[in-house]
Short mmCIF file of N, CA, C and O in Angstrom, two decimals:
data_model
loop_
_atom_site.label_atom_id
_atom_site.label_comp_id
_atom_site.label_asym_id
_atom_site.label_seq_id
_atom_site.Cartn_x
_atom_site.Cartn_y
_atom_site.Cartn_z
N MET A 1 2.60 -38.24 -27.86
CA MET A 1 2.97 -36.21 -28.05
C MET A 1 0.85 -36.13 -27.97
O MET A 1 1.42 -35.55 -26.73
N LYS A 2 0.40 -36.66 -28.53
CA LYS A 2 -1.27 -36.32 -27.67
C LYS A 2 -1.76 -36.97 -26.07
O LYS A 2 -2.69 -35.57 -25.78
N THR A 3 -0.90 -37.94 -25.72
CA THR A 3 -0.95 -38.29 -25.17
C THR A 3 -0.24 -37.17 -23.43
O THR A 3 -0.90 -37.12 -22.49
N LYS A 4 0.98 -36.85 -23.88
CA LYS A 4 1.19 -35.96 -22.81
C LYS A 4 0.36 -34.18 -23.14
O LYS A 4 0.45 -33.68 -22.06
N LEU A 5 -0.09 -34.24 -23.78
CA LEU A 5 -0.90 -33.00 -24.31
C LEU A 5 -2.23 -32.79 -23.49
O LEU A 5 -2.40 -31.86 -22.67
N ILE A 6 -2.60 -34.47 -23.04
CA ILE A 6 -4.06 -34.67 -22.76
C ILE A 6 -3.99 -35.21 -21.18
O ILE A 6 -4.39 -33.94 -20.56
N PHE A 7 -2.69 -35.27 -20.48
CA PHE A 7 -2.28 -35.62 -19.64
C PHE A 7 -1.87 -33.55 -18.90
O PHE A 7 -2.31 -33.36 -17.59
N TYR A 8 -1.26 -33.18 -19.34
CA TYR A 8 -1.42 -31.28 -19.05
C TYR A 8 -2.15 -30.58 -19.05
O TYR A 8 -2.72 -29.47 -17.88
N VAL A 9 -3.65 -30.71 -19.87
CA VAL A 9 -4.54 -29.85 -19.95
C VAL A 9 -5.02 -30.47 -18.45
O VAL A 9 -5.71 -29.53 -18.10
N ALA A 10 -5.45 -31.97 -18.21
CA ALA A 10 -6.31 -32.34 -17.09
C ALA A 10 -5.26 -32.18 -16.51
O ALA A 10 -6.25 -31.51 -14.91
N SER A 11 -3.98 -32.04 -16.08
CA SER A 11 -3.66 -31.37 -15.02
C SER A 11 -4.06 -30.24 -14.11
O SER A 11 -3.79 -29.55 -13.51
N LEU A 12 -3.98 -29.70 -15.33
CA LEU A 12 -3.80 -27.98 -14.84
C LEU A 12 -5.79 -27.68 -14.88
O LEU A 12 -5.60 -26.96 -14.07
N PHE A 13 -6.52 -28.41 -15.30
CA PHE A 13 -8.00 -28.30 -15.45
C PHE A 13 -8.30 -28.65 -13.56
O PHE A 13 -8.56 -28.20 -13.01
N CYS A 14 -7.39 -29.65 -13.26
CA CYS A 14 -7.74 -30.59 -12.06
C CYS A 14 -6.92 -28.99 -10.72
O CYS A 14 -7.26 -29.16 -9.51
N LEU A 15 -5.65 -28.80 -11.23
CA LEU A 15 -5.57 -27.75 -10.46
C LEU A 15 -6.09 -26.17 -10.47
O LEU A 15 -6.46 -25.80 -9.36
N LEU A 16 -6.86 -26.25 -11.40
CA LEU A 16 -7.44 -24.54 -11.55
C LEU A 16 -8.91 -24.57 -10.69
O LEU A 16 -9.33 -24.22 -10.51
N SER A 17 -9.52 -26.30 -10.66
CA SER A 17 -10.82 -26.52 -10.37
C SER A 17 -10.98 -26.93 -8.96
O SER A 17 -11.48 -26.53 -7.86
N SER A 18 -9.71 -27.32 -8.12
CA SER A 18 -9.44 -27.75 -6.64
C SER A 18 -10.23 -26.25 -6.06
O SER A 18 -10.64 -26.82 -5.16
N PRO A 19 -9.63 -25.32 -5.93
CA PRO A 19 -9.89 -24.34 -4.82
C PRO A 19 -11.37 -23.77 -5.46
O PRO A 19 -11.83 -24.27 -3.85
N PHE A 20 -11.79 -24.57 -5.93
CA PHE A 20 -13.39 -24.09 -6.44
C PHE A 20 -13.82 -25.26 -5.19
O PHE A 20 -15.44 -25.43 -4.51
N LEU A 21 -13.75 -26.31 -5.34
CA LEU A 21 -14.13 -27.65 -5.09
C LEU A 21 -13.93 -27.66 -3.37
O LEU A 21 -14.96 -28.16 -2.67
N LEU A 22 -12.60 -27.28 -3.25
CA LEU A 22 -13.00 -27.60 -1.63
C LEU A 22 -13.05 -26.36 -1.18
O LEU A 22 -13.31 -25.94 0.12
N ALA A 23 -13.31 -24.51 -1.40
CA ALA A 23 -14.40 -23.33 -1.19
C ALA A 23 -15.78 -23.90 -0.93
O ALA A 23 -16.23 -23.24 0.09
N GLN A 24 -16.18 -25.09 -2.03
CA GLN A 24 -17.32 -25.20 -1.18
C GLN A 24 -17.60 -25.64 0.05
O GLN A 24 -18.94 -25.76 0.55
N ASP A 25 -16.61 -26.07 1.09
CA ASP A 25 -17.13 -27.23 2.41
C ASP A 25 -16.68 -26.13 3.42
O ASP A 25 -17.30 -26.46 4.61
N GLN A 26 -16.54 -24.46 3.14
CA GLN A 26 -15.95 -23.97 4.14
C GLN A 26 -17.37 -22.61 4.26
O GLN A 26 -17.97 -22.11 2.76
N ASN A 27 -17.72 -22.29 5.02
CA ASN A 27 -18.97 -21.51 4.92
C ASN A 27 -19.03 -19.79 4.78
O ASN A 27 -19.10 -18.79 4.81
N THR A 28 -17.40 -19.72 5.54
CA THR A 28 -16.93 -18.25 5.64
C THR A 28 -15.62 -17.90 5.14
O THR A 28 -15.12 -19.52 5.51
N TYR A 29 -15.31 -17.01 4.82
CA TYR A 29 -14.07 -16.80 4.76
C TYR A 29 -13.06 -15.69 5.72
O TYR A 29 -12.07 -14.75 5.17
N GLY A 30 -13.75 -14.61 6.13
CA GLY A 30 -13.65 -13.94 7.36
C GLY A 30 -12.77 -13.15 7.49
O GLY A 30 -12.97 -11.79 7.56
N ASN A 31 -13.70 -12.08 5.75
CA ASN A 31 -13.97 -10.85 5.20
C ASN A 31 -15.42 -11.04 4.99
O ASN A 31 -15.81 -9.76 4.24
N GLU A 32 -16.44 -11.14 5.55
CA GLU A 32 -17.70 -11.35 5.35
C GLU A 32 -18.51 -9.40 6.51
O GLU A 32 -19.51 -9.22 6.27
N TRP A 33 -17.19 -8.79 6.96
CA TRP A 33 -17.30 -8.17 7.55
C TRP A 33 -17.12 -6.65 6.43
O TRP A 33 -17.67 -5.55 6.55
N VAL A 34 -16.73 -6.72 5.53
CA VAL A 34 -16.49 -5.58 4.50
C VAL A 34 -17.76 -5.14 3.68
O VAL A 34 -18.46 -6.49 3.85
N ASP A 35 -17.87 -4.19 3.74
CA ASP A 35 -19.26 -3.52 2.95
C ASP A 35 -18.43 -3.01 2.07
O ASP A 35 -17.37 -1.89 1.65
N TYR A 36 -17.91 -3.46 0.82
CA TYR A 36 -17.27 -2.80 -0.32
C TYR A 36 -18.09 -1.63 -1.28
O TYR A 36 -17.64 -0.58 -1.84
N ALA A 37 -18.76 -0.96 -0.51
CA ALA A 37 -19.73 0.51 -0.89
C ALA A 37 -18.82 1.03 -0.28
O ALA A 37 -19.38 2.95 -0.32
N GLU A 38 -18.28 1.04 1.48
CA GLU A 38 -17.22 1.58 1.70
C GLU A 38 -16.14 2.24 1.70
O GLU A 38 -15.38 0.95 0.55
N THR A 39 -15.37 3.49 2.05
CA THR A 39 -14.06 3.34 2.09
C THR A 39 -13.59 2.96 3.00
O THR A 39 -13.71 3.92 4.64
N TYR A 40 -12.34 2.32 3.44
CA TYR A 40 -11.66 1.83 4.63
C TYR A 40 -10.73 2.40 4.80
O TYR A 40 -9.57 2.33 4.05
N HIS A 41 -9.91 2.80 5.98
CA HIS A 41 -8.63 3.63 6.44
C HIS A 41 -8.30 2.88 6.70
O HIS A 41 -7.99 2.21 7.93
N LYS A 42 -6.51 1.95 6.76
CA LYS A 42 -6.29 0.86 7.56
C LYS A 42 -5.04 1.31 7.66
O LYS A 42 -4.12 2.59 7.44
N PHE A 43 -4.73 1.43 9.66
CA PHE A 43 -3.65 1.62 10.47
C PHE A 43 -3.01 0.27 10.72
O PHE A 43 -3.92 -0.59 11.32
N LYS A 44 -2.13 0.21 10.98
CA LYS A 44 -1.79 -1.01 12.23
C LYS A 44 -0.85 -0.44 13.59
O LYS A 44 -0.18 0.79 13.87
N ILE A 45 -1.94 -1.14 14.40
CA ILE A 45 -0.97 -1.81 15.95
C ILE A 45 -0.21 -2.43 16.38
O ILE A 45 -0.66 -4.00 15.82
N SER A 46 1.02 -1.83 16.66
CA SER A 46 1.78 -3.43 16.93
C SER A 46 1.84 -3.04 18.70
O SER A 46 2.76 -4.24 19.53
N LYS A 47 1.35 -3.00 19.25
CA LYS A 47 1.14 -2.89 20.83
C LYS A 47 0.17 -2.61 21.72
O LYS A 47 -0.37 -0.77 21.33
N ALA A 48 0.17 -3.20 22.22
CA ALA A 48 -1.65 -2.83 23.12
C ALA A 48 -1.86 -1.80 23.95
O ALA A 48 -0.63 -1.41 24.65
N GLY A 49 -2.84 -0.98 23.83
CA GLY A 49 -3.23 0.11 24.38
C GLY A 49 -4.10 1.13 24.23
O GLY A 49 -5.23 0.58 23.49
N VAL A 50 -4.57 2.34 24.92
CA VAL A 50 -6.06 3.06 24.37
C VAL A 50 -5.19 4.12 23.43
O VAL A 50 -3.97 4.57 24.02
N TYR A 51 -5.58 4.00 22.42
CA TYR A 51 -5.67 4.93 21.07
C TYR A 51 -6.50 5.94 20.97
O TYR A 51 -7.45 5.61 21.54
N LYS A 52 -5.60 7.28 20.69
CA LYS A 52 -6.42 8.53 19.82
C LYS A 52 -6.09 8.66 18.54
O LYS A 52 -5.20 9.02 18.28
N ILE A 53 -6.83 9.31 17.76
CA ILE A 53 -7.04 9.64 16.81
C ILE A 53 -7.49 10.69 16.64
O ILE A 53 -9.13 11.40 17.32
N PRO A 54 -7.17 11.94 16.81
CA PRO A 54 -7.07 13.25 16.73
C PRO A 54 -7.74 13.81 16.04
O PRO A 54 -7.75 13.34 14.40
N TYR A 55 -8.73 15.10 15.46
CA TYR A 55 -9.51 15.56 14.49
C TYR A 55 -8.61 15.40 13.67
O TYR A 55 -8.90 15.96 12.46
N SER A 56 -7.13 16.39 14.16
CA SER A 56 -6.42 16.43 12.69
C SER A 56 -6.00 15.70 11.81
O SER A 56 -6.14 15.34 10.59
N THR A 57 -5.80 14.68 12.62
CA THR A 57 -5.75 12.90 11.89
C THR A 57 -6.65 12.70 10.93
O THR A 57 -6.97 12.33 9.84
N LEU A 58 -8.43 12.92 11.04
CA LEU A 58 -9.17 12.50 10.50
C LEU A 58 -8.89 13.62 9.49
O LEU A 58 -9.92 13.28 8.35
N GLN A 59 -8.54 14.92 9.64
CA GLN A 59 -8.48 15.88 8.42
C GLN A 59 -7.55 16.14 7.27
O GLN A 59 -7.85 15.93 6.18
N ASN A 60 -6.89 15.09 7.48
CA ASN A 60 -6.09 14.23 6.92
C ASN A 60 -6.43 13.52 6.14
O ASN A 60 -5.76 13.50 4.90
N VAL A 61 -7.11 12.67 6.41
CA VAL A 61 -7.46 11.01 5.49
C VAL A 61 -8.90 12.01 4.44
O VAL A 61 -9.66 10.87 4.54
N GLY A 62 -9.56 13.04 5.31
CA GLY A 62 -10.94 13.64 4.24
C GLY A 62 -11.98 13.43 4.98
O GLY A 62 -13.35 13.00 4.58
N LEU A 63 -11.81 12.96 6.55
CA LEU A 63 -12.90 12.57 7.65
C LEU A 63 -13.07 13.01 8.69
O LEU A 63 -13.82 12.99 9.22
N ALA A 64 -13.24 14.78 8.47
CA ALA A 64 -13.40 16.24 9.33
C ALA A 64 -14.54 16.50 9.33
O ALA A 64 -15.07 16.73 10.52
N ASP A 65 -15.09 16.74 8.23
CA ASP A 65 -16.62 17.22 8.09
C ASP A 65 -17.88 15.66 8.25
O ASP A 65 -18.22 16.43 7.83
N LEU A 66 -17.44 15.50 8.83
CA LEU A 66 -18.40 14.56 9.09
C LEU A 66 -18.58 13.90 10.69
O LEU A 66 -18.32 14.08 11.89
N ASP A 67 -20.65 13.57 10.80
CA ASP A 67 -20.75 13.73 12.10
C ASP A 67 -19.76 12.07 12.87
O ASP A 67 -20.32 11.12 12.12
N GLY A 68 -19.94 11.77 14.25
CA GLY A 68 -19.30 11.49 15.13
C GLY A 68 -19.55 10.12 15.21
O GLY A 68 -19.09 8.71 14.91
N ASN A 69 -20.85 10.06 14.74
CA ASN A 69 -21.77 8.60 14.92
C ASN A 69 -21.80 7.67 13.73
O ASN A 69 -22.42 6.74 14.30
N GLY A 70 -20.97 8.02 13.17
CA GLY A 70 -21.06 7.18 11.92
C GLY A 70 -19.71 6.57 11.43
O GLY A 70 -19.69 5.46 10.94
N PHE A 71 -19.27 7.24 12.62
CA PHE A 71 -17.49 6.12 12.73
C PHE A 71 -17.84 4.89 13.62
O PHE A 71 -18.77 4.25 13.77
N HIS A 72 -16.77 3.76 12.17
CA HIS A 72 -17.03 2.14 12.45
C HIS A 72 -15.49 2.04 12.44
O HIS A 72 -14.69 2.04 12.02
N LEU A 73 -14.86 0.98 13.59
CA LEU A 73 -13.34 0.85 13.79
C LEU A 73 -14.01 -1.09 13.28
O LEU A 73 -14.68 -1.93 14.23
N PHE A 74 -12.71 -1.25 12.90
CA PHE A 74 -13.05 -3.19 12.28
C PHE A 74 -11.30 -3.51 12.25
O PHE A 74 -10.45 -3.48 12.60
N ALA A 75 -10.98 -4.84 12.81
CA ALA A 75 -10.85 -5.08 13.52
C ALA A 75 -10.13 -7.37 13.91
O ALA A 75 -11.26 -7.18 14.31
N LYS A 76 -9.92 -7.95 13.03
CA LYS A 76 -9.21 -9.23 12.99
C LYS A 76 -11.14 -10.00 12.76
O LYS A 76 -12.19 -10.45 13.05
N GLY A 77 -11.80 -9.35 12.46
CA GLY A 77 -12.96 -9.26 11.22
C GLY A 77 -14.34 -8.46 11.66
O GLY A 77 -15.34 -9.60 12.05
N ARG A 78 -14.21 -8.04 12.68
CA ARG A 78 -15.17 -7.65 13.85
C ARG A 78 -15.28 -6.45 14.58
O ARG A 78 -14.39 -5.62 14.28
N GLU A 79 -16.18 -5.90 14.94
CA GLU A 79 -16.51 -4.31 14.39
C GLU A 79 -15.47 -4.15 16.25
O GLU A 79 -15.84 -5.07 16.68
N ILE A 80 -14.98 -2.90 17.02
CA ILE A 80 -14.34 -3.11 18.45
C ILE A 80 -15.25 -1.17 18.88
O ILE A 80 -15.13 -0.47 17.44
N PRO A 81 -15.35 -1.29 19.50
CA PRO A 81 -16.35 -0.68 20.23
C PRO A 81 -14.57 0.74 20.45
O PRO A 81 -14.13 0.91 20.86
N ILE A 82 -15.23 2.05 20.00
CA ILE A 82 -15.17 3.11 20.09
C ILE A 82 -15.47 4.15 21.05
O ILE A 82 -16.39 4.22 21.36
N PHE A 83 -14.69 5.23 21.51
CA PHE A 83 -15.76 6.10 22.44
C PHE A 83 -14.56 7.54 21.42
O PHE A 83 -14.08 7.38 20.74
N VAL A 84 -16.35 7.93 20.74
CA VAL A 84 -16.16 9.65 20.27
C VAL A 84 -16.88 10.49 20.52
O VAL A 84 -17.55 10.60 21.92
N SER A 85 -15.51 11.79 20.75
CA SER A 85 -16.30 12.97 21.77
C SER A 85 -17.64 13.45 21.18
O SER A 85 -17.74 14.72 22.10
N ASN A 86 -17.92 13.60 19.76
CA ASN A 86 -18.58 14.57 19.61
C ASN A 86 -19.80 13.27 18.50
O ASN A 86 -18.82 12.77 16.98
N GLU A 87 -20.56 13.23 18.83
CA GLU A 87 -21.14 12.54 17.87
C GLU A 87 -22.18 13.22 17.18
O GLU A 87 -22.77 12.46 16.03
N ASN A 88 -21.92 14.46 17.16
CA ASN A 88 -22.18 15.39 15.81
C ASN A 88 -21.36 15.43 15.03
O ASN A 88 -20.28 15.38 14.85
N ALA A 89 -21.39 16.99 14.33
CA ALA A 89 -20.43 17.60 13.90
C ALA A 89 -19.39 17.20 13.68
O ALA A 89 -18.86 18.19 15.51
N MET A 90 -18.21 16.35 13.51
CA MET A 90 -16.52 16.79 14.18
C MET A 90 -15.64 18.52 14.54
O MET A 90 -16.35 18.68 13.07
N THR A 91 -14.73 18.93 15.43
CA THR A 91 -14.69 20.22 15.30
C THR A 91 -13.44 19.83 15.86
O THR A 91 -12.64 18.74 15.76
N GLU A 92 -12.64 20.54 15.91
CA GLU A 92 -11.09 20.66 15.84
C GLU A 92 -10.39 19.71 17.67
O GLU A 92 -9.02 19.81 17.51
N ASN A 93 -11.07 19.81 18.32
CA ASN A 93 -11.15 19.30 19.88
C ASN A 93 -11.29 18.17 19.61
O ASN A 93 -11.13 17.67 20.64
N ASP A 94 -12.24 17.36 19.07
CA ASP A 94 -13.05 16.75 18.93
C ASP A 94 -11.84 15.12 18.76
O ASP A 94 -10.66 15.39 17.93
N TYR A 95 -12.06 14.11 19.33
CA TYR A 95 -10.95 12.68 18.70
C TYR A 95 -12.13 11.27 19.25
O TYR A 95 -13.11 11.42 19.43
N ILE A 96 -11.15 10.59 18.37
CA ILE A 96 -12.00 8.78 18.62
C ILE A 96 -10.81 8.37 19.92
O ILE A 96 -8.77 7.80 19.69
N GLU A 97 -11.05 8.00 20.50
CA GLU A 97 -10.60 6.67 21.81
C GLU A 97 -11.08 5.28 21.47
O GLU A 97 -12.32 5.20 21.26
N PHE A 98 -9.95 4.45 21.63
CA PHE A 98 -10.47 3.18 21.13
C PHE A 98 -9.83 2.30 22.08
O PHE A 98 -7.92 2.81 22.11
N TYR A 99 -9.24 0.61 22.49
CA TYR A 99 -8.18 -0.05 23.09
C TYR A 99 -7.89 -1.13 22.08
O TYR A 99 -8.72 -1.32 21.34
N ALA A 100 -6.75 -0.65 21.57
CA ALA A 100 -6.22 -1.75 20.08
C ALA A 100 -5.57 -3.16 21.12
O ALA A 100 -4.78 -2.57 22.25
N GLU A 101 -5.20 -3.62 20.46
CA GLU A 101 -4.06 -4.94 21.15
C GLU A 101 -3.20 -5.34 20.05
O GLU A 101 -3.28 -5.29 18.73
N ALA A 102 -2.21 -6.20 20.05
CA ALA A 102 -1.64 -6.71 19.14
C ALA A 102 -1.24 -7.33 18.36
O ALA A 102 -2.46 -8.30 19.37
N ASN A 103 -0.96 -8.12 17.77
CA ASN A 103 -0.83 -9.26 16.85
C ASN A 103 -0.80 -10.38 17.59
O ASN A 103 0.10 -10.25 18.15
N ASP A 104 -1.76 -11.17 17.77
CA ASP A 104 -1.37 -12.70 18.70
C ASP A 104 -1.08 -13.59 17.56
O ASP A 104 -1.10 -13.55 16.43
N GLY A 105 -1.73 -14.82 17.79
CA GLY A 105 -1.20 -15.78 16.50
C GLY A 105 -2.86 -16.76 16.65
O GLY A 105 -2.77 -18.35 16.30
N HIS A 106 -3.43 -16.23 17.07
CA HIS A 106 -5.36 -16.42 16.94
C HIS A 106 -5.08 -17.17 15.21
O HIS A 106 -5.64 -17.90 14.84
N PHE A 107 -4.57 -16.02 14.31
CA PHE A 107 -4.45 -16.74 12.62
C PHE A 107 -4.12 -17.70 12.84
O PHE A 107 -4.44 -18.31 11.79
N ASP A 108 -2.91 -18.13 12.73
CA ASP A 108 -1.95 -18.68 12.99
C ASP A 108 -2.66 -19.85 12.90
O ASP A 108 -1.22 -21.09 12.16
N THR A 109 -3.34 -20.16 14.19
CA THR A 109 -3.64 -21.59 13.52
C THR A 109 -4.00 -23.01 12.92
O THR A 109 -3.69 -23.54 12.74
N GLN A 110 -4.45 -21.94 11.83
CA GLN A 110 -4.69 -22.55 10.19
C GLN A 110 -3.56 -23.83 9.54
O GLN A 110 -3.94 -23.86 8.88
N LEU A 111 -2.27 -22.19 10.09
CA LEU A 111 -0.85 -23.72 9.77
C LEU A 111 -1.17 -25.19 9.68
O LEU A 111 -0.34 -26.12 9.31
N PHE A 112 -1.41 -25.24 10.93
CA PHE A 112 -1.69 -26.54 11.57
C PHE A 112 -2.39 -27.65 11.24
O PHE A 112 -4.16 -27.29 11.12
N ALA A 113 -2.79 -29.10 11.49
CA ALA A 113 -3.38 -29.68 10.61
C ALA A 113 -4.70 -29.73 11.75
O ALA A 113 -5.57 -30.19 11.56
N GLU A 114 -3.89 -30.25 12.97
CA GLU A 114 -4.81 -29.88 14.29
C GLU A 114 -4.02 -28.45 15.33
O GLU A 114 -3.16 -28.09 15.07
N PRO A 115 -5.49 -27.53 15.65
CA PRO A 115 -4.90 -26.36 16.02
C PRO A 115 -4.17 -26.44 17.32
O PRO A 115 -3.58 -25.34 17.72
N GLU A 116 -4.47 -27.60 18.45
CA GLU A 116 -3.16 -27.79 19.02
C GLU A 116 -2.30 -27.49 19.27
O GLU A 116 -1.35 -28.00 20.36
N TRP A 117 -1.54 -28.41 17.67
CA TRP A 117 -0.12 -28.60 17.54
C TRP A 117 0.14 -27.17 17.67
O TRP A 117 1.56 -27.36 17.77
N GLN A 118 -0.23 -26.21 17.74
CA GLN A 118 0.22 -24.94 17.87
C GLN A 118 1.24 -24.31 19.22
O GLN A 118 0.27 -25.15 20.15
N LEU A 119 2.64 -23.77 19.48
CA LEU A 119 2.30 -23.91 20.86
C LEU A 119 2.13 -23.34 21.50
O LEU A 119 1.68 -23.87 22.73
N HIS A 120 1.53 -21.91 21.14
CA HIS A 120 1.47 -20.85 21.74
C HIS A 120 0.58 -20.17 20.66
O HIS A 120 1.16 -20.28 19.71
N THR A 121 -0.37 -19.61 21.15
CA THR A 121 -0.66 -18.70 20.48
C THR A 121 -0.79 -17.16 21.36
O THR A 121 -1.74 -16.29 21.10
N PHE A 122 0.34 -16.33 22.11
CA PHE A 122 0.31 -15.21 22.10
C PHE A 122 1.08 -14.45 21.44
O PHE A 122 1.29 -13.55 21.41
N LYS A 123 1.75 -15.31 20.08
CA LYS A 123 2.42 -13.99 18.80
C LYS A 123 2.21 -15.17 17.94
O LYS A 123 1.99 -15.90 17.78
N SER A 124 2.10 -13.65 16.87
CA SER A 124 2.44 -14.58 16.02
C SER A 124 4.00 -14.87 14.52
O SER A 124 4.49 -14.42 15.25
N LEU A 125 3.69 -15.39 13.85
CA LEU A 125 4.49 -16.04 13.69
C LEU A 125 5.31 -15.30 12.49
O LEU A 125 5.85 -15.87 11.76
N PHE A 126 4.36 -13.98 12.00
CA PHE A 126 4.69 -12.89 10.75
C PHE A 126 5.45 -12.02 11.44
O PHE A 126 5.73 -11.73 10.67
N SER A 127 3.76 -11.28 12.11
CA SER A 127 3.97 -10.64 12.65
C SER A 127 3.35 -9.40 13.85
O SER A 127 2.42 -10.19 14.28
N ASP A 128 3.83 -8.29 14.49
CA ASP A 128 3.30 -8.51 15.71
C ASP A 128 2.07 -7.02 15.88
O ASP A 128 1.83 -6.75 16.49
N SER A 129 2.16 -6.24 14.32
CA SER A 129 1.15 -5.94 14.20
C SER A 129 0.24 -6.27 13.58
O SER A 129 -0.19 -7.54 12.58
N LEU A 130 -1.40 -5.48 14.24
CA LEU A 130 -2.50 -5.87 13.58
C LEU A 130 -3.57 -5.26 12.90
O LEU A 130 -2.53 -3.83 13.06
N ASN A 131 -4.16 -5.11 11.85
CA ASN A 131 -4.70 -4.54 11.04
C ASN A 131 -5.94 -3.85 11.43
O ASN A 131 -6.42 -4.71 11.65
N TYR A 132 -5.98 -1.95 11.44
CA TYR A 132 -7.80 -1.80 12.12
C TYR A 132 -8.11 -0.78 10.97
O TYR A 132 -6.67 -0.45 9.86
N PHE A 133 -8.94 -1.29 10.75
CA PHE A 133 -9.99 -0.49 9.49
C PHE A 133 -10.97 0.39 10.40
O PHE A 133 -11.65 0.57 10.30
N LEU A 134 -10.61 1.97 9.56
CA LEU A 134 -11.70 2.69 9.67
C LEU A 134 -12.54 3.05 9.54
O LEU A 134 -11.95 3.73 7.85
N THR A 135 -13.90 2.77 9.07
CA THR A 135 -14.70 3.84 7.92
C THR A 135 -15.69 4.18 8.44
O THR A 135 -15.73 4.67 9.95
N TRP A 136 -16.27 5.14 7.52
CA TRP A 136 -17.33 5.99 8.20
C TRP A 136 -19.06 5.80 7.94
O TRP A 136 -18.97 5.48 7.12
N ASN A 137 -19.57 5.39 8.23
CA ASN A 137 -21.17 4.91 8.10
C ASN A 137 -22.74 5.38 8.63
O ASN A 137 -22.79 4.32 9.41
N ASP A 138 -23.56 5.83 8.03
CA ASP A 138 -24.60 6.97 9.12
C ASP A 138 -25.52 5.93 8.89
O ASP A 138 -26.17 6.40 9.95
N THR A 139 -25.67 4.64 8.05
CA THR A 139 -27.19 3.72 8.00
C THR A 139 -27.03 2.61 9.41
O THR A 139 -27.54 2.34 9.44
N THR A 140 -25.95 2.89 10.16
CA THR A 140 -25.89 1.70 10.94
C THR A 140 -25.21 2.08 12.57
O THR A 140 -24.33 3.30 11.97
N GLU A 141 -25.32 2.21 13.54
CA GLU A 141 -25.26 2.00 14.65
C GLU A 141 -23.92 1.35 15.17
O GLU A 141 -24.19 0.44 15.49
N GLY A 142 -22.68 2.14 15.19
CA GLY A 142 -21.92 1.15 15.32
C GLY A 142 -21.48 1.28 17.01
O GLY A 142 -21.93 1.61 18.10
N LEU A 143 -20.22 0.34 17.75
CA LEU A 143 -20.40 -0.25 18.93
C LEU A 143 -19.91 1.07 19.54
O LEU A 143 -18.63 1.81 18.57
N ARG A 144 -19.69 1.67 20.21
CA ARG A 144 -19.61 2.72 21.30
C ARG A 144 -19.35 2.48 22.99
O ARG A 144 -19.55 1.64 23.39
N PHE A 145 -17.88 2.93 23.22
CA PHE A 145 -18.03 3.06 24.56
C PHE A 145 -18.78 3.66 25.27
O PHE A 145 -18.91 4.99 25.30
N VAL A 146 -19.55 3.55 26.31
CA VAL A 146 -20.39 4.88 26.75
C VAL A 146 -19.60 5.68 28.28
O VAL A 146 -18.81 4.66 29.65
N GLN A 147 -19.83 6.92 28.71
CA GLN A 147 -18.36 7.51 29.65
C GLN A 147 -19.78 7.44 30.73
O GLN A 147 -20.56 7.47 30.75
N THR A 148 -19.54 7.22 31.65
CA THR A 148 -19.77 6.87 33.17
C THR A 148 -18.94 7.85 33.96
O THR A 148 -18.22 8.22 34.04
#
């Protein structure tokens, strides 16, 4: 009985400590872009194209009274360039535009022992939607498209 209890305790210890031992070999987790002091507004895109976020949508989520120069957009762990119609206080005619892509199989390569075993990276095995995150932070300059 005592041997069985020791076996269960040792097994439980190994199961609980193994993720920590494996995590020491990895340098990044993919969420280093997240600033936990900021609020992120998440939305999904399932078709590639140019998208516009009008002032009315910003107003509905509480982002209407902010300067346009503080907006940042993230997807796949990196910042996406955006076009903001007004770098100062946003008004009812202002908007944010950006180019978005649908989800592909870039992340699914982690499911295979060798990344080249994946048949193709054009489509994800799980979802066609890609999550985008809009936030506001006026301390850093965001990526912008320049109107020419």
